[in-house]
Amino acid sequence: MDRRAFLQLAAYAAAATALPRWAWSNAPSLSTHPFALGVASGDPAPDGVVLWTRLVLTDAAQVQAAHTVRWEVAHDARFAKIVQKGEAPALPQLGHSVHVELRGLAPGRWYHYRFMLGDAVSAVGRTRTAPAAGDLPDALRVAFASCQRWEHGHYAAWRHLAADQPDLVLFLGDYIYEYATPKNASDLARTHTLKVATTLADYRDRYALHKSDPALQAAHATCPWAVTWDDHEVQNDYAAGAGRGDTPHFLAMRGAAWQAFYENMPLRATSLARPFPDTRWDALQVYRRLRWGRLAHIHLLDGRQYRTWQACRTPDSASAGAVRGGACGELADPARTYLGAAQEQWLDTGLASDAGAPDATRWSVLAQQTLFSPRHYPSGTVTTDNWDGYPAGRARLLQSVARHAPRNTVLLGGDIHQNYVCRVHADADRPDSPVIASEFCGTSISSRSGTTQDKVDAVARHNPHVLLARCDLRGYGIADITPERWTTTLRTVDDPMRADSGVSTLAKFVVQDGRAGPVAA
């Protein structure tokens, strides 16, 4: 952003009278250091990346003012070889968040970055650019994770993920949880004093709470992230423009939540429906693509903003739950969609592009919120908040993969707080149909699963495409990607109730180039 644009935004900030409420006293482990929420980077391109931070301000005059934050990018962690530097605004209307979109960097290399405000200096972050468009790199290490409810566990998983040194983190949703601490806290790892989030100030406070954790800050500072959302960034099981029937002014609440999401994530300005200060928070462009040369093309999806209301769900229900398949005629409606028509078409175009050129994309990655493969329950029930509740939408996506036949297709998911590894068949209801893709659904960073292993084992026995199903383990996944193979390692912490927990490997699966379907390593 040039100096003139910054002055215009600063003038806009000074003229504003409706300032958000800040409640830093409710967020533990925060100091008066302006960079107490850490640093992050995201959405790497061959020539640049997004740098992020958000100021913590306690003085009333500072809270109401716009600030100029300095930033530096260097080849080394001591900043002896500075590559770029500049200034960026931190405005109260955007929660004093800072988004710097770098351009002009070299492709396929690591950099270090930091922010400064007055005499205060942030922690040093490490980031990298993607390879040049035509390159086929030897390797890419991607970590994927989701679901980090504060009370349910410490963030030891993030500490170990950072030690695994990924090139990129894919965060697949539920970065925050909107709930208050349960009244019975006897079985919780930790508590907080924040109320149920419904306003912009509430959601800002909730991000400050989560970002106060040092292990999460370390993971953000390790490498660039690409983030999407699920439901708890707003409200449990909301769908498009509809929340629970007992929620007044849901769209205003959703807009506040989406604004806070943008403020706290390393997202590009192209995420905004309109340039600031004319932004409206009734839409946010979250689905997008990231290319890693010719090795991987990541399609990052949005399964919340455009979906149809869950089948046979009453408006006042707190969650979507499950239904009897034969008793819910809505499930069979071919118009029902998980991604929305525009995103479905966008994804179809992307998959066609992946397969369209000679020696095109080696690995097409569909990074989305939840388990894609079906879970046929012996009882005949259908869970309606994931892809099982949108069979027509899933069938259209499968038809797209089968029609375009990318060289290798891999789906990544989260949400269900369980680890699943699946073969993806061309017809989700026919295990004898061809295997056209592979799926790895990761467990949560800290959130509990809410089921038992006996029940999960029963599901696995009833679904031959399921190769692994485990519950009540917290952790993350690591995907080591080369031109010849994809190797997924599922990592789980020993004790989520301990911040110093160790970690172990639950399982390892390999997908060979040109052979759809995972195989245990």
PDB file of C-alpha atoms in Angstrom, residues 55-328:
ATOM      1  CA  LEU A  55      -1.704  -5.170  17.492  1.00  0.00           C
ATOM      2  CA  VAL A  56      -2.597  -5.541  21.154  1.00  0.00           C
ATOM      3  CA  LEU A  57      -3.333  -2.065  22.521  1.00  0.00           C
ATOM      4  CA  THR A  58      -4.545  -1.218  26.023  1.00  0.00           C
ATOM      5  CA  ASP A  59      -4.313   2.558  26.249  1.00  0.00           C
ATOM      6  CA  ALA A  60      -7.666   4.157  25.308  1.00  0.00           C
ATOM      7  CA  ALA A  61      -6.088   6.725  22.997  1.00  0.00           C
ATOM      8  CA  GLN A  62      -4.050   4.035  21.222  1.00  0.00           C
ATOM      9  CA  VAL A  63      -7.122   1.851  20.779  1.00  0.00           C
ATOM     10  CA  GLN A  64      -8.984   4.627  18.972  1.00  0.00           C
ATOM     11  CA  ALA A  65      -6.068   5.623  16.730  1.00  0.00           C
ATOM     12  CA  ALA A  66      -4.644   4.321  13.466  1.00  0.00           C
ATOM     13  CA  HIS A  67      -1.016   3.206  13.683  1.00  0.00           C
ATOM     14  CA  THR A  68       1.822   2.829  11.209  1.00  0.00           C
ATOM     15  CA  VAL A  69       3.566  -0.522  11.481  1.00  0.00           C
ATOM     16  CA  ARG A  70       6.962  -1.066   9.885  1.00  0.00           C
ATOM     17  CA  TRP A  71       7.879  -4.415   8.370  1.00  0.00           C
ATOM     18  CA  GLU A  72      11.030  -6.046   7.051  1.00  0.00           C
ATOM     19  CA  VAL A  73      11.736  -9.151   4.982  1.00  0.00           C
ATOM     20  CA  ALA A  74      15.226 -10.660   4.940  1.00  0.00           C
ATOM     21  CA  HIS A  75      17.159 -13.665   3.745  1.00  0.00           C
ATOM     22  CA  ASP A  76      18.395 -14.348   7.273  1.00  0.00           C
ATOM     23  CA  ALA A  77      16.869 -14.436  10.763  1.00  0.00           C
ATOM     24  CA  ARG A  78      19.237 -11.672  11.985  1.00  0.00           C
ATOM     25  CA  PHE A  79      18.058  -9.320   9.213  1.00  0.00           C
ATOM     26  CA  ALA A  80      21.556  -8.584   7.995  1.00  0.00           C
ATOM     27  CA  LYS A  81      20.379  -9.111   4.388  1.00  0.00           C
ATOM     28  CA  ILE A  82      17.096  -7.227   4.084  1.00  0.00           C
ATOM     29  CA  VAL A  83      15.214  -7.874   0.843  1.00  0.00           C
ATOM     30  CA  GLN A  84      12.221  -5.574   1.275  1.00  0.00           C
ATOM     31  CA  LYS A  85      10.853  -3.212   3.907  1.00  0.00           C
ATOM     32  CA  GLY A  86       7.959  -0.815   4.200  1.00  0.00           C
ATOM     33  CA  GLU A  87       5.041   0.485   6.241  1.00  0.00           C
ATOM     34  CA  ALA A  88       1.452  -0.669   6.640  1.00  0.00           C
ATOM     35  CA  PRO A  89      -1.600   0.711   8.457  1.00  0.00           C
ATOM     36  CA  ALA A  90      -3.154  -0.883  11.525  1.00  0.00           C
ATOM     37  CA  LEU A  91      -6.665   0.551  11.706  1.00  0.00           C
ATOM     38  CA  PRO A  92      -9.223   0.275  14.497  1.00  0.00           C
ATOM     39  CA  GLN A  93     -11.943  -0.531  11.942  1.00  0.00           C
ATOM     40  CA  LEU A  94     -10.024  -3.723  11.115  1.00  0.00           C
ATOM     41  CA  GLY A  95      -9.121  -4.588  14.682  1.00  0.00           C
ATOM     42  CA  HIS A  96      -5.622  -3.112  14.243  1.00  0.00           C
ATOM     43  CA  SER A  97      -4.776  -6.056  12.015  1.00  0.00           C
ATOM     44  CA  VAL A  98      -2.032  -5.736   9.413  1.00  0.00           C
ATOM     45  CA  HIS A  99      -2.028  -7.456   6.015  1.00  0.00           C
ATOM     46  CA  VAL A 100       1.054  -6.925   3.844  1.00  0.00           C
ATOM     47  CA  GLU A 101       0.918  -8.464   0.359  1.00  0.00           C
ATOM     48  CA  LEU A 102       4.475  -8.918  -0.828  1.00  0.00           C
ATOM     49  CA  ARG A 103       5.458  -8.893  -4.477  1.00  0.00           C
ATOM     50  CA  GLY A 104       8.808  -9.197  -6.239  1.00  0.00           C
ATOM     51  CA  LEU A 105      10.291 -12.071  -4.225  1.00  0.00           C
ATOM     52  CA  ALA A 106      12.184 -14.953  -5.785  1.00  0.00           C
ATOM     53  CA  PRO A 107      10.229 -18.171  -6.357  1.00  0.00           C
ATOM     54  CA  GLY A 108      10.818 -21.284  -4.302  1.00  0.00           C
ATOM     55  CA  ARG A 109      12.847 -19.887  -1.433  1.00  0.00           C
ATOM     56  CA  TRP A 110      12.597 -19.152   2.286  1.00  0.00           C
ATOM     57  CA  TYR A 111      12.516 -15.694   3.896  1.00  0.00           C
ATOM     58  CA  HIS A 112      12.302 -14.204   7.377  1.00  0.00           C
ATOM     59  CA  TYR A 113      10.042 -11.307   8.382  1.00  0.00           C
ATOM     60  CA  ARG A 114       9.175  -9.113  11.365  1.00  0.00           C
ATOM     61  CA  PHE A 115       7.103  -6.087  12.344  1.00  0.00           C
ATOM     62  CA  MET A 116       7.953  -2.984  14.368  1.00  0.00           C
ATOM     63  CA  LEU A 117       5.895  -0.336  16.163  1.00  0.00           C
ATOM     64  CA  GLY A 118       7.871   2.331  17.931  1.00  0.00           C
ATOM     65  CA  ASP A 119      10.577   0.489  19.853  1.00  0.00           C
ATOM     66  CA  ALA A 120       8.640  -2.770  19.931  1.00  0.00           C
ATOM     67  CA  VAL A 121       9.718  -5.589  17.619  1.00  0.00           C
ATOM     68  CA  SER A 122       7.658  -8.678  16.866  1.00  0.00           C
ATOM     69  CA  ALA A 123       8.806 -12.261  16.907  1.00  0.00           C
ATOM     70  CA  VAL A 124      10.551 -13.323  13.708  1.00  0.00           C
ATOM     71  CA  GLY A 125       8.468 -15.376  11.312  1.00  0.00           C
ATOM     72  CA  ARG A 126       9.703 -17.716   8.601  1.00  0.00           C
ATOM     73  CA  THR A 127       7.909 -17.971   5.290  1.00  0.00           C
ATOM     74  CA  ARG A 128       8.496 -19.054   1.742  1.00  0.00           C
ATOM     75  CA  THR A 129       7.329 -18.535  -1.792  1.00  0.00           C
ATOM     76  CA  ALA A 130       5.866 -21.183  -4.068  1.00  0.00           C
ATOM     77  CA  PRO A 131       7.974 -22.567  -6.918  1.00  0.00           C
ATOM     78  CA  ALA A 132       7.805 -21.007 -10.357  1.00  0.00           C
ATOM     79  CA  ALA A 133       4.773 -22.075 -12.367  1.00  0.00           C
ATOM     80  CA  GLY A 134       6.634 -24.447 -14.694  1.00  0.00           C
ATOM     81  CA  ASP A 135       8.883 -26.067 -12.083  1.00  0.00           C
ATOM     82  CA  LEU A 136       8.448 -29.612 -10.817  1.00  0.00           C
ATOM     83  CA  PRO A 137      10.015 -29.540  -7.344  1.00  0.00           C
ATOM     84  CA  ASP A 138      11.404 -32.680  -5.758  1.00  0.00           C
ATOM     85  CA  ALA A 139       9.291 -32.443  -2.610  1.00  0.00           C
ATOM     86  CA  LEU A 140       6.585 -30.586  -0.725  1.00  0.00           C
ATOM     87  CA  ARG A 141       5.695 -31.148   2.935  1.00  0.00           C
ATOM     88  CA  VAL A 142       2.153 -30.082   3.815  1.00  0.00           C
ATOM     89  CA  ALA A 143       0.647 -30.223   7.301  1.00  0.00           C
ATOM     90  CA  PHE A 144      -3.140 -30.313   7.607  1.00  0.00           C
ATOM     91  CA  ALA A 145      -5.109 -29.610  10.763  1.00  0.00           C
ATOM     92  CA  SER A 146      -8.449 -28.404  12.121  1.00  0.00           C
ATOM     93  CA  CYS A 147     -10.643 -27.972  15.207  1.00  0.00           C
ATOM     94  CA  GLN A 148      -8.860 -26.444  18.185  1.00  0.00           C
ATOM     95  CA  ARG A 149     -11.379 -25.874  20.968  1.00  0.00           C
ATOM     96  CA  TRP A 150      -9.556 -24.082  23.780  1.00  0.00           C
ATOM     97  CA  GLU A 151     -11.068 -25.908  26.756  1.00  0.00           C
ATOM     98  CA  HIS A 152     -10.759 -29.442  25.387  1.00  0.00           C
ATOM     99  CA  GLY A 153      -6.998 -29.619  25.281  1.00  0.00           C
ATOM    100  CA  HIS A 154      -3.666 -27.876  25.141  1.00  0.00           C
ATOM    101  CA  TYR A 155      -2.013 -27.139  21.813  1.00  0.00           C
ATOM    102  CA  ALA A 156       0.898 -29.565  22.053  1.00  0.00           C
ATOM    103  CA  ALA A 157       0.017 -30.717  18.543  1.00  0.00           C
ATOM    104  CA  TRP A 158       1.015 -27.308  17.173  1.00  0.00           C
ATOM    105  CA  ARG A 159       4.386 -27.501  18.933  1.00  0.00           C
ATOM    106  CA  HIS A 160       5.147 -30.843  17.301  1.00  0.00           C
ATOM    107  CA  LEU A 161       3.804 -29.734  13.938  1.00  0.00           C
ATOM    108  CA  ALA A 162       6.192 -26.785  13.987  1.00  0.00           C
ATOM    109  CA  ALA A 163       9.068 -29.148  14.798  1.00  0.00           C
ATOM    110  CA  ASP A 164       8.137 -31.237  11.741  1.00  0.00           C
ATOM    111  CA  GLN A 165       9.043 -28.193   9.590  1.00  0.00           C
ATOM    112  CA  PRO A 166       6.340 -28.219   6.913  1.00  0.00           C
ATOM    113  CA  ASP A 167       6.534 -26.021   3.830  1.00  0.00           C
ATOM    114  CA  LEU A 168       2.834 -25.162   4.140  1.00  0.00           C
ATOM    115  CA  VAL A 169       0.015 -25.598   6.665  1.00  0.00           C
ATOM    116  CA  LEU A 170      -3.544 -26.158   5.453  1.00  0.00           C
ATOM    117  CA  PHE A 171      -6.000 -25.219   8.178  1.00  0.00           C
ATOM    118  CA  LEU A 172      -9.389 -26.730   7.367  1.00  0.00           C
ATOM    119  CA  GLY A 173     -11.761 -25.018   9.769  1.00  0.00           C
ATOM    120  CA  ASP A 174     -12.897 -24.346  13.341  1.00  0.00           C
ATOM    121  CA  TYR A 175      -9.996 -22.089  14.252  1.00  0.00           C
ATOM    122  CA  ILE A 176     -12.100 -20.759  17.143  1.00  0.00           C
ATOM    123  CA  TYR A 177     -15.148 -22.062  19.005  1.00  0.00           C
ATOM    124  CA  GLU A 178     -17.909 -19.638  19.824  1.00  0.00           C
ATOM    125  CA  TYR A 179     -18.946 -21.287  23.098  1.00  0.00           C
ATOM    126  CA  ALA A 180     -18.567 -20.102  26.656  1.00  0.00           C
ATOM    127  CA  THR A 181     -16.720 -22.375  29.064  1.00  0.00           C
ATOM    128  CA  PRO A 182     -19.049 -25.169  30.262  1.00  0.00           C
ATOM    129  CA  LYS A 183     -20.315 -24.821  33.819  1.00  0.00           C
ATOM    130  CA  ASN A 184     -18.774 -28.155  34.743  1.00  0.00           C
ATOM    131  CA  ALA A 185     -15.082 -27.584  34.154  1.00  0.00           C
ATOM    132  CA  SER A 186     -13.820 -30.638  36.012  1.00  0.00           C
ATOM    133  CA  ASP A 187     -12.752 -32.502  32.876  1.00  0.00           C
ATOM    134  CA  LEU A 188     -11.393 -29.533  30.909  1.00  0.00           C
ATOM    135  CA  ALA A 189      -7.756 -28.813  30.158  1.00  0.00           C
ATOM    136  CA  ARG A 190      -8.240 -25.067  30.716  1.00  0.00           C
ATOM    137  CA  THR A 191     -10.995 -22.489  30.877  1.00  0.00           C
ATOM    138  CA  HIS A 192     -11.734 -18.920  29.789  1.00  0.00           C
ATOM    139  CA  THR A 193     -14.141 -16.199  30.898  1.00  0.00           C
ATOM    140  CA  LEU A 194     -15.503 -15.121  27.518  1.00  0.00           C
ATOM    141  CA  LYS A 195     -19.233 -15.287  26.852  1.00  0.00           C
ATOM    142  CA  VAL A 196     -20.832 -16.907  23.806  1.00  0.00           C
ATOM    143  CA  ALA A 197     -19.583 -14.934  20.809  1.00  0.00           C
ATOM    144  CA  THR A 198     -22.234 -12.916  18.972  1.00  0.00           C
ATOM    145  CA  THR A 199     -20.644  -9.494  18.278  1.00  0.00           C
ATOM    146  CA  LEU A 200     -17.548  -8.253  16.507  1.00  0.00           C
ATOM    147  CA  ALA A 201     -15.887  -7.529  19.846  1.00  0.00           C
ATOM    148  CA  ASP A 202     -16.736 -11.036  21.052  1.00  0.00           C
ATOM    149  CA  TYR A 203     -15.199 -12.698  18.007  1.00  0.00           C
ATOM    150  CA  ARG A 204     -12.113 -10.489  18.179  1.00  0.00           C
ATOM    151  CA  ASP A 205     -11.661 -11.467  21.808  1.00  0.00           C
ATOM    152  CA  ARG A 206     -12.040 -15.133  20.907  1.00  0.00           C
ATOM    153  CA  TYR A 207      -9.272 -14.954  18.293  1.00  0.00           C
ATOM    154  CA  ALA A 208      -7.090 -13.134  20.816  1.00  0.00           C
ATOM    155  CA  LEU A 209      -7.701 -15.966  23.277  1.00  0.00           C
ATOM    156  CA  HIS A 210      -6.644 -18.684  20.822  1.00  0.00           C
ATOM    157  CA  LYS A 211      -3.727 -16.698  19.442  1.00  0.00           C
ATOM    158  CA  SER A 212      -2.348 -16.124  22.935  1.00  0.00           C
ATOM    159  CA  ASP A 213      -1.183 -19.741  22.945  1.00  0.00           C
ATOM    160  CA  PRO A 214       2.601 -19.917  22.335  1.00  0.00           C
ATOM    161  CA  ALA A 215       2.469 -23.262  20.516  1.00  0.00           C
ATOM    162  CA  LEU A 216      -0.050 -21.921  17.995  1.00  0.00           C
ATOM    163  CA  GLN A 217       2.072 -18.796  17.538  1.00  0.00           C
ATOM    164  CA  ALA A 218       5.121 -20.982  16.880  1.00  0.00           C
ATOM    165  CA  ALA A 219       3.244 -22.955  14.214  1.00  0.00           C
ATOM    166  CA  HIS A 220       2.170 -19.744  12.487  1.00  0.00           C
ATOM    167  CA  ALA A 221       5.737 -18.444  12.535  1.00  0.00           C
ATOM    168  CA  THR A 222       7.171 -21.656  11.072  1.00  0.00           C
ATOM    169  CA  CYS A 223       5.844 -21.419   7.522  1.00  0.00           C
ATOM    170  CA  PRO A 224       2.993 -19.967   5.442  1.00  0.00           C
ATOM    171  CA  TRP A 225      -0.580 -21.137   6.026  1.00  0.00           C
ATOM    172  CA  ALA A 226      -3.623 -21.380   3.766  1.00  0.00           C
ATOM    173  CA  VAL A 227      -6.821 -21.249   5.809  1.00  0.00           C
ATOM    174  CA  THR A 228     -10.481 -21.932   5.306  1.00  0.00           C
ATOM    175  CA  TRP A 229     -13.365 -21.979   7.777  1.00  0.00           C
ATOM    176  CA  ASP A 230     -16.091 -24.292   8.976  1.00  0.00           C
ATOM    177  CA  ASP A 231     -19.027 -23.548  11.295  1.00  0.00           C
ATOM    178  CA  HIS A 232     -17.605 -22.612  14.712  1.00  0.00           C
ATOM    179  CA  GLU A 233     -16.027 -19.459  13.355  1.00  0.00           C
ATOM    180  CA  VAL A 234     -19.672 -18.271  13.429  1.00  0.00           C
ATOM    181  CA  GLN A 235     -22.130 -20.724  15.021  1.00  0.00           C
ATOM    182  CA  ASN A 236     -22.393 -24.496  15.269  1.00  0.00           C
ATOM    183  CA  ASP A 237     -23.889 -26.076  12.116  1.00  0.00           C
ATOM    184  CA  TYR A 238     -24.965 -22.835  10.455  1.00  0.00           C
ATOM    185  CA  ALA A 239     -25.651 -23.062   6.730  1.00  0.00           C
ATOM    186  CA  ALA A 240     -25.187 -20.131   4.330  1.00  0.00           C
ATOM    187  CA  GLY A 241     -27.462 -17.340   5.587  1.00  0.00           C
ATOM    188  CA  ALA A 242     -29.285 -19.375   8.223  1.00  0.00           C
ATOM    189  CA  GLY A 243     -28.428 -20.094  11.821  1.00  0.00           C
ATOM    190  CA  ARG A 244     -30.472 -21.423  14.693  1.00  0.00           C
ATOM    191  CA  GLY A 245     -33.978 -20.040  14.792  1.00  0.00           C
ATOM    192  CA  ASP A 246     -33.430 -18.640  18.276  1.00  0.00           C
ATOM    193  CA  THR A 247     -30.587 -16.399  17.049  1.00  0.00           C
ATOM    194  CA  PRO A 248     -31.840 -12.857  16.420  1.00  0.00           C
ATOM    195  CA  HIS A 249     -30.110 -10.871  13.682  1.00  0.00           C
ATOM    196  CA  PHE A 250     -28.119 -13.893  12.503  1.00  0.00           C
ATOM    197  CA  LEU A 251     -26.800 -12.192   9.366  1.00  0.00           C
ATOM    198  CA  ALA A 252     -25.362  -9.326  11.416  1.00  0.00           C
ATOM    199  CA  MET A 253     -23.705 -11.853  13.723  1.00  0.00           C
ATOM    200  CA  ARG A 254     -22.342 -13.789  10.760  1.00  0.00           C
ATOM    201  CA  GLY A 255     -20.959 -10.584   9.239  1.00  0.00           C
ATOM    202  CA  ALA A 256     -19.186  -9.740  12.493  1.00  0.00           C
ATOM    203  CA  ALA A 257     -17.712 -13.245  12.630  1.00  0.00           C
ATOM    204  CA  TRP A 258     -16.544 -13.098   9.027  1.00  0.00           C
ATOM    205  CA  GLN A 259     -14.935  -9.712   9.592  1.00  0.00           C
ATOM    206  CA  ALA A 260     -13.069 -11.073  12.604  1.00  0.00           C
ATOM    207  CA  PHE A 261     -11.948 -14.072  10.530  1.00  0.00           C
ATOM    208  CA  TYR A 262     -10.466 -11.787   7.896  1.00  0.00           C
ATOM    209  CA  GLU A 263      -8.836  -9.585  10.529  1.00  0.00           C
ATOM    210  CA  ASN A 264      -7.102 -12.542  12.158  1.00  0.00           C
ATOM    211  CA  MET A 265      -6.006 -14.592   9.148  1.00  0.00           C
ATOM    212  CA  PRO A 266      -3.208 -14.025   6.590  1.00  0.00           C
ATOM    213  CA  LEU A 267      -5.686 -13.470   3.746  1.00  0.00           C
ATOM    214  CA  ARG A 268      -5.296 -11.333   0.653  1.00  0.00           C
ATOM    215  CA  ALA A 269      -7.412  -8.244   0.019  1.00  0.00           C
ATOM    216  CA  THR A 270      -9.038 -10.154  -2.845  1.00  0.00           C
ATOM    217  CA  SER A 271     -10.945 -12.021  -0.140  1.00  0.00           C
ATOM    218  CA  LEU A 272     -13.004  -8.885   0.425  1.00  0.00           C
ATOM    219  CA  ALA A 273     -16.209  -8.318  -1.531  1.00  0.00           C
ATOM    220  CA  ARG A 274     -15.251  -4.647  -1.937  1.00  0.00           C
ATOM    221  CA  PRO A 275     -12.024  -2.771  -1.156  1.00  0.00           C
ATOM    222  CA  PHE A 276     -11.815  -1.284   2.324  1.00  0.00           C
ATOM    223  CA  PRO A 277     -13.358   1.028   3.555  1.00  0.00           C
ATOM    224  CA  ASP A 278     -16.371   0.143   1.376  1.00  0.00           C
ATOM    225  CA  THR A 279     -16.222  -3.521   2.361  1.00  0.00           C
ATOM    226  CA  ARG A 280     -19.460  -5.275   3.195  1.00  0.00           C
ATOM    227  CA  TRP A 281     -19.220  -8.348   5.387  1.00  0.00           C
ATOM    228  CA  ASP A 282     -22.073 -10.269   3.753  1.00  0.00           C
ATOM    229  CA  ALA A 283     -19.576 -12.203   1.629  1.00  0.00           C
ATOM    230  CA  LEU A 284     -15.945 -13.280   1.879  1.00  0.00           C
ATOM    231  CA  GLN A 285     -14.047 -15.052  -0.884  1.00  0.00           C
ATOM    232  CA  VAL A 286     -12.562 -18.048   0.903  1.00  0.00           C
ATOM    233  CA  TYR A 287     -12.401 -20.691  -1.828  1.00  0.00           C
ATOM    234  CA  ARG A 288      -9.283 -20.255  -3.948  1.00  0.00           C
ATOM    235  CA  ARG A 289      -6.350 -22.087  -5.517  1.00  0.00           C
ATOM    236  CA  LEU A 290      -2.676 -22.393  -4.646  1.00  0.00           C
ATOM    237  CA  ARG A 291      -0.158 -23.835  -7.111  1.00  0.00           C
ATOM    238  CA  TRP A 292       3.097 -25.480  -6.087  1.00  0.00           C
ATOM    239  CA  GLY A 293       4.678 -25.499  -9.503  1.00  0.00           C
ATOM    240  CA  ARG A 294       3.555 -28.563 -11.441  1.00  0.00           C
ATOM    241  CA  LEU A 295       3.817 -30.764  -8.351  1.00  0.00           C
ATOM    242  CA  ALA A 296       0.549 -29.818  -6.627  1.00  0.00           C
ATOM    243  CA  HIS A 297      -2.527 -27.733  -7.294  1.00  0.00           C
ATOM    244  CA  ILE A 298      -4.458 -27.080  -4.086  1.00  0.00           C
ATOM    245  CA  HIS A 299      -8.154 -26.274  -4.409  1.00  0.00           C
ATOM    246  CA  LEU A 300      -9.137 -24.805  -1.028  1.00  0.00           C
ATOM    247  CA  LEU A 301     -12.909 -25.057  -0.639  1.00  0.00           C
ATOM    248  CA  ASP A 302     -15.674 -23.296   1.324  1.00  0.00           C
ATOM    249  CA  GLY A 303     -18.335 -25.691   2.582  1.00  0.00           C
ATOM    250  CA  ARG A 304     -20.341 -23.187   4.656  1.00  0.00           C
ATOM    251  CA  GLN A 305     -21.151 -20.013   2.748  1.00  0.00           C
ATOM    252  CA  TYR A 306     -23.129 -21.546  -0.122  1.00  0.00           C
ATOM    253  CA  ARG A 307     -24.600 -24.792   1.196  1.00  0.00           C
ATOM    254  CA  THR A 308     -28.233 -25.772   1.384  1.00  0.00           C
ATOM    255  CA  TRP A 309     -29.846 -25.932   4.844  1.00  0.00           C
ATOM    256  CA  GLN A 310     -29.346 -29.399   6.338  1.00  0.00           C
ATOM    257  CA  ALA A 311     -31.954 -31.959   5.301  1.00  0.00           C
ATOM    258  CA  CYS A 312     -34.949 -32.385   7.622  1.00  0.00           C
ATOM    259  CA  ARG A 313     -33.479 -30.038  10.223  1.00  0.00           C
ATOM    260  CA  THR A 314     -35.924 -27.875  12.156  1.00  0.00           C
ATOM    261  CA  PRO A 315     -35.116 -24.139  12.235  1.00  0.00           C
ATOM    262  CA  ASP A 316     -34.763 -23.990  16.027  1.00  0.00           C
ATOM    263  CA  SER A 317     -32.482 -27.022  16.426  1.00  0.00           C
ATOM    264  CA  ALA A 318     -29.054 -26.262  17.901  1.00  0.00           C
ATOM    265  CA  SER A 319     -27.299 -28.734  15.612  1.00  0.00           C
ATOM    266  CA  ALA A 320     -27.927 -30.676  12.439  1.00  0.00           C
ATOM    267  CA  GLY A 321     -27.733 -34.143  13.972  1.00  0.00           C
ATOM    268  CA  ALA A 322     -28.720 -37.306  12.116  1.00  0.00           C
ATOM    269  CA  VAL A 323     -31.847 -38.576  10.391  1.00  0.00           C
ATOM    270  CA  ARG A 324     -33.204 -41.874   9.165  1.00  0.00           C
ATOM    271  CA  GLY A 325     -32.305 -41.983   5.498  1.00  0.00           C
ATOM    272  CA  GLY A 326     -35.588 -43.475   4.368  1.00  0.00           C
ATOM    273  CA  ALA A 327     -37.633 -41.016   6.418  1.00  0.00           C
ATOM    274  CA  CYS A 328     -36.042 -37.854   5.013  1.00  0.00           C
TER     275      CYS A 328
END
